[in-house]
mmCIF file of C-alpha atoms in Angstrom:
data_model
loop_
_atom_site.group_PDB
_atom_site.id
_atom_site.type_symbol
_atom_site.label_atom_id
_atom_site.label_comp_id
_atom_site.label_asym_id
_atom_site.label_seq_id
_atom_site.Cartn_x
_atom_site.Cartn_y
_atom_site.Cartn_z
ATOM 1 C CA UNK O 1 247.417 104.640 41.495
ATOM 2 C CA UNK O 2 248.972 101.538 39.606
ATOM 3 C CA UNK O 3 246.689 99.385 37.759
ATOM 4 C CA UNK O 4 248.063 96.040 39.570
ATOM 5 C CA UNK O 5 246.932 98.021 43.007
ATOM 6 C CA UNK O 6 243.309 98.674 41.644
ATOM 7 C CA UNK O 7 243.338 94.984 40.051
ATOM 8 C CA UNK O 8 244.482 93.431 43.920
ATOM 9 C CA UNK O 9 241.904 95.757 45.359
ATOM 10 C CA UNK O 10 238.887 94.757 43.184
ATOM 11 C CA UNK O 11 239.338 90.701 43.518
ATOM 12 C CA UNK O 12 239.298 91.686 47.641
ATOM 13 C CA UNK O 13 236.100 93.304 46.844
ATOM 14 C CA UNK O 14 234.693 90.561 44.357
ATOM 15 C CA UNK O 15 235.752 88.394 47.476
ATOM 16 C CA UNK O 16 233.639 90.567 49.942
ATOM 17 C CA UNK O 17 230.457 91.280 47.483
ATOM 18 C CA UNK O 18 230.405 86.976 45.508
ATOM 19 C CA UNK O 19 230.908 88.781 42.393
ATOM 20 C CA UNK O 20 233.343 88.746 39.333
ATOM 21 C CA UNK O 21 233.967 92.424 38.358
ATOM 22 C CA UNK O 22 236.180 93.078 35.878
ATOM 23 C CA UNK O 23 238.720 96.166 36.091
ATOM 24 C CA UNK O 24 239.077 98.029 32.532
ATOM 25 C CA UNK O 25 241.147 101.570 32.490
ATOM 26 C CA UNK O 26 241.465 104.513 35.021
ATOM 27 C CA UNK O 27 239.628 107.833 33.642
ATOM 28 C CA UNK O 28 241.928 110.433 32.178
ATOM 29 C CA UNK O 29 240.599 113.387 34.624
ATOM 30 C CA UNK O 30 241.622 113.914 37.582
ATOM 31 C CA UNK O 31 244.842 114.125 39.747
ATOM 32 C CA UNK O 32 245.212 111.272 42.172
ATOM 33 C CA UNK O 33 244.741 108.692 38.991
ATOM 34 C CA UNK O 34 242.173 106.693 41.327
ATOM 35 C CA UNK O 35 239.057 106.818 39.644
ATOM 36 C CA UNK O 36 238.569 103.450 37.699
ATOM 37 C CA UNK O 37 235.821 102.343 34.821
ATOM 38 C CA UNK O 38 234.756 98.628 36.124
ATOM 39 C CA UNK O 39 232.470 95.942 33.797
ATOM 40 C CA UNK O 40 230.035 94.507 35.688
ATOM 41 C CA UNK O 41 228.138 92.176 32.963
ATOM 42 C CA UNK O 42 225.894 94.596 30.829
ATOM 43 C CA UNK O 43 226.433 97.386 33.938
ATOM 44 C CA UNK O 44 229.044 99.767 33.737
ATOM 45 C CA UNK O 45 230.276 101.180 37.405
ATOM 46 C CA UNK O 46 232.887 103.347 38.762
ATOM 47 C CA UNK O 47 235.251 102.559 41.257
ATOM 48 C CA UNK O 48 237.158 104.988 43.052
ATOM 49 C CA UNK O 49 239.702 104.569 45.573
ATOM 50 C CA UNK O 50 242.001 105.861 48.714
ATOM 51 C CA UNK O 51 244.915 104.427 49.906
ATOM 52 C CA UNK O 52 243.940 104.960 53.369
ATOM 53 C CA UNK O 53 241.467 102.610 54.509
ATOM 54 C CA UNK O 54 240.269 104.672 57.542
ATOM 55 C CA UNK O 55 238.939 107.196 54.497
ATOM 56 C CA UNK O 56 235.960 104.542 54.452
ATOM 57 C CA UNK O 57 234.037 107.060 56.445
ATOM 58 C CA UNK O 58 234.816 109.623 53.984
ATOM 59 C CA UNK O 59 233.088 107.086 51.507
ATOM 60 C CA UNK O 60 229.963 105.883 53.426
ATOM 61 C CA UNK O 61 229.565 110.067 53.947
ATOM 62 C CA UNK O 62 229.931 111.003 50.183
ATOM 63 C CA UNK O 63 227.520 107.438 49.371
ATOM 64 C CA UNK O 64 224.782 109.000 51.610
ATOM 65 C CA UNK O 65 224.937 112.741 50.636
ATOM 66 C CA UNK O 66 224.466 111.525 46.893
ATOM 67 C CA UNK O 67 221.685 109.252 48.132
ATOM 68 C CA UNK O 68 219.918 112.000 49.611
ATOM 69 C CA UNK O 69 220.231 114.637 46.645
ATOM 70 C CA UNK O 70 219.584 112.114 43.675
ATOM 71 C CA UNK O 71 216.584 111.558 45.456
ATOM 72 C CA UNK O 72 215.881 115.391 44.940
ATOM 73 C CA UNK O 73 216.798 115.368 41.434
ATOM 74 C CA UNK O 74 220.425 116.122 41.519
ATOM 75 C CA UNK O 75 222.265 114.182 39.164
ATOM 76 C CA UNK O 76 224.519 112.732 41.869
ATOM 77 C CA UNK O 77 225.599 109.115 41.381
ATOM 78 C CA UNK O 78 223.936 106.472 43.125
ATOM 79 C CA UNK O 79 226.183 103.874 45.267
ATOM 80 C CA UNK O 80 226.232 100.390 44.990
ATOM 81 C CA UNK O 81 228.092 100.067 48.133
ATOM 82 C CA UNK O 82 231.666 101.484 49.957
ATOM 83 C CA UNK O 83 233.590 99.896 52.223
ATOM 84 C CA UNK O 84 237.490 98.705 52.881
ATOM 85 C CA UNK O 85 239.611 95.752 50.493
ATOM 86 C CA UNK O 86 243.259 95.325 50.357
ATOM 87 C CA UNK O 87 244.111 98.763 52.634
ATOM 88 C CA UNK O 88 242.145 100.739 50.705
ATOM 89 C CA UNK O 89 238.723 102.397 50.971
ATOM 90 C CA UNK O 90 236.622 102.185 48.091
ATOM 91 C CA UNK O 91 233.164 103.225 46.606
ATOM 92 C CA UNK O 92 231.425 101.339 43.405
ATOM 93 C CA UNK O 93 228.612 103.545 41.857
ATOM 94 C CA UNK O 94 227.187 103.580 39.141
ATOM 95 C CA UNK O 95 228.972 105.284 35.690
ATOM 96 C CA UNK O 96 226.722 108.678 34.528
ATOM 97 C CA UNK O 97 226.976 109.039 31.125
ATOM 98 C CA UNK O 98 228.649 112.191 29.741
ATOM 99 C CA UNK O 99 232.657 113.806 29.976
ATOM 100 C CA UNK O 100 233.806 116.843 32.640
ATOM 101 C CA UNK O 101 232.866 119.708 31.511
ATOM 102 C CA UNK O 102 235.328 122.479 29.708
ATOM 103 C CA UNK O 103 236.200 124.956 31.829
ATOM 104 C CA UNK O 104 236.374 127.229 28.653
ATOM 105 C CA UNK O 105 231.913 125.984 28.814
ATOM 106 C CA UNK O 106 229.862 129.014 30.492
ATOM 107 C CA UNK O 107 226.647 126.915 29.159
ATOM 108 C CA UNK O 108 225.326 125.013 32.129
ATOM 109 C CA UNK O 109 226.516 127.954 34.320
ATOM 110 C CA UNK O 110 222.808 128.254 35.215
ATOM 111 C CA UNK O 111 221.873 125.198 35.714
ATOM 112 C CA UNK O 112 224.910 124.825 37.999
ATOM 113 C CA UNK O 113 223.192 127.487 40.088
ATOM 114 C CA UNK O 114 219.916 126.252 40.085
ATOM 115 C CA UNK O 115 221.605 122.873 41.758
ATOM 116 C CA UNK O 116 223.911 124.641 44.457
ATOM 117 C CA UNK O 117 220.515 125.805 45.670
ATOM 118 C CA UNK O 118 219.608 122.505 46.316
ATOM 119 C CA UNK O 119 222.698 121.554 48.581
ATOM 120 C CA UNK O 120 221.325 124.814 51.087
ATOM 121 C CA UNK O 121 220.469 123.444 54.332
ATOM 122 C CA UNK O 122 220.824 120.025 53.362
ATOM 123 C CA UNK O 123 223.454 118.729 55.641
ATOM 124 C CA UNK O 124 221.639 117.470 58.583
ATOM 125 C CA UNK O 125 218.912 116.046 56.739
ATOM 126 C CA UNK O 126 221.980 114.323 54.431
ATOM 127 C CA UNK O 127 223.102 112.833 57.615
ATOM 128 C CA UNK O 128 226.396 115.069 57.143
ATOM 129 C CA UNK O 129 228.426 116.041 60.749
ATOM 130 C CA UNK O 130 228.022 119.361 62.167
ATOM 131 C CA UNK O 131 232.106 120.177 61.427
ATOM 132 C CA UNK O 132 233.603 123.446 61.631
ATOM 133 C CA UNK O 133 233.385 125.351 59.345
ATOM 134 C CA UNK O 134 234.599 127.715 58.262
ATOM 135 C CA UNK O 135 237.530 126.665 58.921
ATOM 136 C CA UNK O 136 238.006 124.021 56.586
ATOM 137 C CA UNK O 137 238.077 127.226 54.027
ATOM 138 C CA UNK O 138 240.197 129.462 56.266
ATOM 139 C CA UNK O 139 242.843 127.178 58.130
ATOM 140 C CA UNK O 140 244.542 125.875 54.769
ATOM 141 C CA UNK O 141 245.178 129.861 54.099
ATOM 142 C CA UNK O 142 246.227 130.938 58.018
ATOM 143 C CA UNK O 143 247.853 128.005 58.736
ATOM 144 C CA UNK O 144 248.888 125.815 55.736
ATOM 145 C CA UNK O 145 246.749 122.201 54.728
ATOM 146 C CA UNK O 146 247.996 118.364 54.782
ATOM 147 C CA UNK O 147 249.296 118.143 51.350
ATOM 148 C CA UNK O 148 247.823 120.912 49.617
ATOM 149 C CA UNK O 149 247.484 124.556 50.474
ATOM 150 C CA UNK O 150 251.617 124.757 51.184
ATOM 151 C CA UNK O 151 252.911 127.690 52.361
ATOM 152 C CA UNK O 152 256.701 126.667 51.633
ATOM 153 C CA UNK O 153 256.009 126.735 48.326
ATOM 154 C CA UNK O 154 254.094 130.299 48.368
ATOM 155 C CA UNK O 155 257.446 131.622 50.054
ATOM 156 C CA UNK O 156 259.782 130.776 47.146
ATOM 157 C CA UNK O 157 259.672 133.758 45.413
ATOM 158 C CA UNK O 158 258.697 137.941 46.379
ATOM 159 C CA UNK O 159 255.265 137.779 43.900
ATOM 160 C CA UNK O 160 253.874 134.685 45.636
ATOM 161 C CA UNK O 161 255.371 135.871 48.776
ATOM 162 C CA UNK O 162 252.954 138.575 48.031
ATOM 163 C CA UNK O 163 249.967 137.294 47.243
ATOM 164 C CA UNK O 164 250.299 134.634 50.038
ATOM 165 C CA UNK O 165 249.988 137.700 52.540
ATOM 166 C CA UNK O 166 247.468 139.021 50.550
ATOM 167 C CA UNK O 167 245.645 135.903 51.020
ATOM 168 C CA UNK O 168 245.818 135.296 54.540
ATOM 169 C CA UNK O 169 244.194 138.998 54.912
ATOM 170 C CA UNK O 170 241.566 138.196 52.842
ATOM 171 C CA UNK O 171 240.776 135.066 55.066
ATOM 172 C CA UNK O 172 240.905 136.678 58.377
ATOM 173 C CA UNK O 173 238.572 139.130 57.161
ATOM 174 C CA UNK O 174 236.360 136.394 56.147
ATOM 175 C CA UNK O 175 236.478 134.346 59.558
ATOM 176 C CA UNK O 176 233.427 136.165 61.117
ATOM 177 C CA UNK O 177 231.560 137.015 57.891
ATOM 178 C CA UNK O 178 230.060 133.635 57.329
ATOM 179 C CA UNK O 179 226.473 132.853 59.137
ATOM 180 C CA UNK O 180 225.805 129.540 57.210
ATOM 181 C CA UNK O 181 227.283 126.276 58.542
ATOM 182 C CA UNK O 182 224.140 124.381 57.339
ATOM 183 C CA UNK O 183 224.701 123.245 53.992
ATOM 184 C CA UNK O 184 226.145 120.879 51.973
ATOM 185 C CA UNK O 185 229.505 121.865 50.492
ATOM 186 C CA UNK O 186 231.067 119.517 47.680
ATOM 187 C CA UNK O 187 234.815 121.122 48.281
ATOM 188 C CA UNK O 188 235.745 120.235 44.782
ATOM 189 C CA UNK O 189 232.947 121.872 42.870
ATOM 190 C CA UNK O 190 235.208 122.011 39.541
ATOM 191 C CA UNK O 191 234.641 121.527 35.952
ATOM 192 C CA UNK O 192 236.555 118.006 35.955
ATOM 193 C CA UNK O 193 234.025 116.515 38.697
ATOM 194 C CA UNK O 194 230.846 118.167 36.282
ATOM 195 C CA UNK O 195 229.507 115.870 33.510
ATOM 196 C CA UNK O 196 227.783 116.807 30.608
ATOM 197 C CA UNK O 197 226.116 115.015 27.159
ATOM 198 C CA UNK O 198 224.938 116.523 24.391
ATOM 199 C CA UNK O 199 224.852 119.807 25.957
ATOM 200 C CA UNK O 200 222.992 118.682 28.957
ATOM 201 C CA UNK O 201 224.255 118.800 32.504
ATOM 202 C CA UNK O 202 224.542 114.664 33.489
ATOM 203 C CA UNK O 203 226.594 114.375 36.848
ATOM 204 C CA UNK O 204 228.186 115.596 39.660
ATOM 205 C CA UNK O 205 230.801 113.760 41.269
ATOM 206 C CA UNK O 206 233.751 112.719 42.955
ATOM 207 C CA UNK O 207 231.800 113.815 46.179
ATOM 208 C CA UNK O 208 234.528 112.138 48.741
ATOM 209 C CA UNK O 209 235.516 115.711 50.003
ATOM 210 C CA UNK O 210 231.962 116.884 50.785
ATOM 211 C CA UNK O 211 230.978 118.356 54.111
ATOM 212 C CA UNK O 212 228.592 120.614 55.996
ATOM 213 C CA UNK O 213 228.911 124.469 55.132
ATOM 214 C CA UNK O 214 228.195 127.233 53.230
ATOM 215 C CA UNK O 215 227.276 126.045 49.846
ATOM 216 C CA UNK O 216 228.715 129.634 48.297
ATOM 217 C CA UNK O 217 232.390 127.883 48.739
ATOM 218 C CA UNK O 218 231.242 125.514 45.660
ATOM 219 C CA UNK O 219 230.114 128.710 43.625
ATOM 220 C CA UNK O 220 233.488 130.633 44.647
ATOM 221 C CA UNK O 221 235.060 127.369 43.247
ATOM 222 C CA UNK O 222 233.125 127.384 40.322
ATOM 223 C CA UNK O 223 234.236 131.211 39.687
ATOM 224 C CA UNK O 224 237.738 130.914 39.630
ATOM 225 C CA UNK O 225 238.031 127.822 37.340
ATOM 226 C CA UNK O 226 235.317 129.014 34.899
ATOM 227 C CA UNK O 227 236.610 132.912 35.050
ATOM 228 C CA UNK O 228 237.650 132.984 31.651
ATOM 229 C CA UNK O 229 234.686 131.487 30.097
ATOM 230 C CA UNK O 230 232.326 134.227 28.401
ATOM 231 C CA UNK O 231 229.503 134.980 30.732
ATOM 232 C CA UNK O 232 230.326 132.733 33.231
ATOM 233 C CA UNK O 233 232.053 135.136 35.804
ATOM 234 C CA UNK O 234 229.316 137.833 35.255
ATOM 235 C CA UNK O 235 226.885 135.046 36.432
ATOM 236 C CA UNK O 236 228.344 134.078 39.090
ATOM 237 C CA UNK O 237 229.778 137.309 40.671
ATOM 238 C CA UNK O 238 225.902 138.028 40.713
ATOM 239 C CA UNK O 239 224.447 135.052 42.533
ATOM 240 C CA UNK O 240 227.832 135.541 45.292
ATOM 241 C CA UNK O 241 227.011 139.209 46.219
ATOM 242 C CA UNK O 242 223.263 138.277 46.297
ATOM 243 C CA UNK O 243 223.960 134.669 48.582
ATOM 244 C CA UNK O 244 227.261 136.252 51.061
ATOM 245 C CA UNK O 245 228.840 139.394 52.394
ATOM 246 C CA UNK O 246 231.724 140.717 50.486
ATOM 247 C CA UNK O 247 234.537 139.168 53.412
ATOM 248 C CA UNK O 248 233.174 135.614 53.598
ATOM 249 C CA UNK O 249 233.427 135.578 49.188
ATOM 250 C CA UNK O 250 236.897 136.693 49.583
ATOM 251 C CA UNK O 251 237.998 134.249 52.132
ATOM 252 C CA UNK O 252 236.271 131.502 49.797
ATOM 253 C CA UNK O 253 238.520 132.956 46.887
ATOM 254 C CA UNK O 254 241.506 133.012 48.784
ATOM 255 C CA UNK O 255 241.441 129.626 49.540
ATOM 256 C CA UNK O 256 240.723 128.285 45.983
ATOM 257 C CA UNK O 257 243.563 130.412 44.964
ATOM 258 C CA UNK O 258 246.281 128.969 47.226
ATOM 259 C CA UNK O 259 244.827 125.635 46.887
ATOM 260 C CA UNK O 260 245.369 125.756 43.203
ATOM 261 C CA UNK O 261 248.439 128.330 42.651
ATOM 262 C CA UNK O 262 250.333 126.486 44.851
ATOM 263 C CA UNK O 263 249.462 122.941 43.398
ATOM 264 C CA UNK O 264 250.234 123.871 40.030
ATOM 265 C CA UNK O 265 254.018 125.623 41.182
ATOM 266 C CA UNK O 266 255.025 122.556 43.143
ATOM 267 C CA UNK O 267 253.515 119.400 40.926
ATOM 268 C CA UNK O 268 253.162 120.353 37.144
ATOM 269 C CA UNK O 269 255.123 122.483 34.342
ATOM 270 C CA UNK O 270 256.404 126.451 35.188
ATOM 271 C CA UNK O 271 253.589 127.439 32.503
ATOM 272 C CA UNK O 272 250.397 125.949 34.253
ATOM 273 C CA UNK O 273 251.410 127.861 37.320
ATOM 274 C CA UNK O 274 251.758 131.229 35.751
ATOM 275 C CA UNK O 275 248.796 130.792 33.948
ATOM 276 C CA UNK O 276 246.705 130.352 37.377
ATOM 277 C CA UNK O 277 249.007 133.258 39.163
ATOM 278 C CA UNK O 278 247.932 135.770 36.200
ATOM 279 C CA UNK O 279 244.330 134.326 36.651
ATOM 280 C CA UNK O 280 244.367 134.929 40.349
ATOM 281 C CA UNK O 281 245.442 138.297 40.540
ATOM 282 C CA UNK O 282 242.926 138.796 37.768
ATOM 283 C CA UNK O 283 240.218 137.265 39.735
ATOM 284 C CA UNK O 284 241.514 139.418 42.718
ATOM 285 C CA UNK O 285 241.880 142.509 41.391
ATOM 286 C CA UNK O 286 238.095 142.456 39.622
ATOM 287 C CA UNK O 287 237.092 141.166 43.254
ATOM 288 C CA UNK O 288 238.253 144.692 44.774
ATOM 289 C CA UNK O 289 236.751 146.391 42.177
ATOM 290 C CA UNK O 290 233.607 145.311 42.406
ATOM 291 C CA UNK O 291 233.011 145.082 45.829
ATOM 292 C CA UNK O 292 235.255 147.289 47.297
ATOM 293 C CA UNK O 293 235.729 150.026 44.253
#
């Protein structure tokens, strides 16, 4: 998103809220480019924003979920307020100190469990809607997602022919294997939305995604982005086969490796995508192993 967007969008909200906010720079992680550092006096607060304004719901959702676990002792940030200004929906928080984590950093790998236990059974009391689930894990792989999860792309060449077949068996196994809808499910539970300072775990966030569930999706997310950090995989191949039947983990792993293979092919350099294809059928193959060997 252009800064002279983000500039337009935060006068509308200094208009709404009687305040003068000052915009500085986006933050570096991320994709969409959305996520901006704002000055408000001595207070430092994020604002993040959608181009869609009807995503607003999507915002007052995420506001209250983080509400309800900070108040728990998850380091999720509080919200000033979310709402609509200049077309676009928008949340201003407040900024957690700390930088995403490495995924290379199997460190707070624990401590990342002992919080995904805190998301189980959450969702009603976080106010969250019933949904579907789980076929916000399973559709994107049987049936292709809105911008992600593309299946045109998968069909460009024999090996990702492949493993997009491969994929869609390994979700349709995993339909019926999943018994918890209850939860609360972050959908982007990846080392760029995980701060951490001085070696201490700080924040979780970019929570716009989040929904009710199965909270193992987050730790199947975790998996395949931290699976070449030492110890990391070890941990949390453990805490999977002791939370979910072996289908339901391999439908969560198919997804997060179409969402991602097929991201990296279509928007960024040949290399990043064969790094996360040799990574998947890693991930895959160890999978079988281990559960089915």
């Amino acid at each position: 998103m252009r800064q002279q967007t983000a500039e337009a969008a935060l006068q509308a909200i200094n208009r709404q809220l009687g305040v003068d906010y000052r915009l500085l720079a986006p933050f570096a992680a991320g994709e969409n480019r959305a996520t901006f550092a704002v000055s408000a006096g001595e207070t430092a607060l994020v604002l993040k924003l959608d181009d869609v304004g009807r995503l607003a719901d999507h915002h007052r959702r995420a506001a209250g979920v983080c509400d309800w676990l900070a108040a728990r002792g998850y380091p999720a940030p509080r919200t000033l307020t979310t709402g609509v200004a200049s077309g676009h929906a928008y949340t201003l928080r407040a900024q957690l100190p700390g930088v995403s984590m490495s995924p290379d950093d199997a460190s707070q790998v624990s401590a990342l469990i002992a919080l995904n236990a805190l998301q189980a059974g959450g969702a009603q009391a976080a106010e969250l809607p019933a949904g579907d689930w789980p076929a916000p894990a399973a559709d994107p792989v049987l049936h292709g997602g809105q911008g992600y999860c593309l299946h045109e792309t998968m069909r460009q060449s024999p090996e990702t022919s492949r493993l997009l077949d491969d994929l869609q068996a390994r979700a349709r196994r995993g339909q019926g294997a999943v018994a918890t809808t209850g939860d609360i499910v972050h959908f982007d539970f990846n080392p760029a939305n995980l701060l951490v300072n001085d070696g201490r775990l700080t924040g979780v966030i970019d929570w716009e995604g989040v929904r009710a569930g199965d909270r193992a999706f987050d730790l199947a997310t975790l998996l395949f982005y931290l699976y070449d950090a030492p110890g990391a995989a070890g941990l949390l191949w453990s805490e999977l086969a002791a939370l979910r039947p072996a289908p339901a983990v391999g439908a969560y792993l198919a997804h997060m490796v179409l969402r991602q293979v097929e991201w990296s092919l279509r928007l960024h350099e040949a290399a990043l995508g064969r790094r996360y294809l040799d990574r998947a059928h890693r991930l895959l193959r160890d999978f079988d192993a281990r559960w089915w060997g």
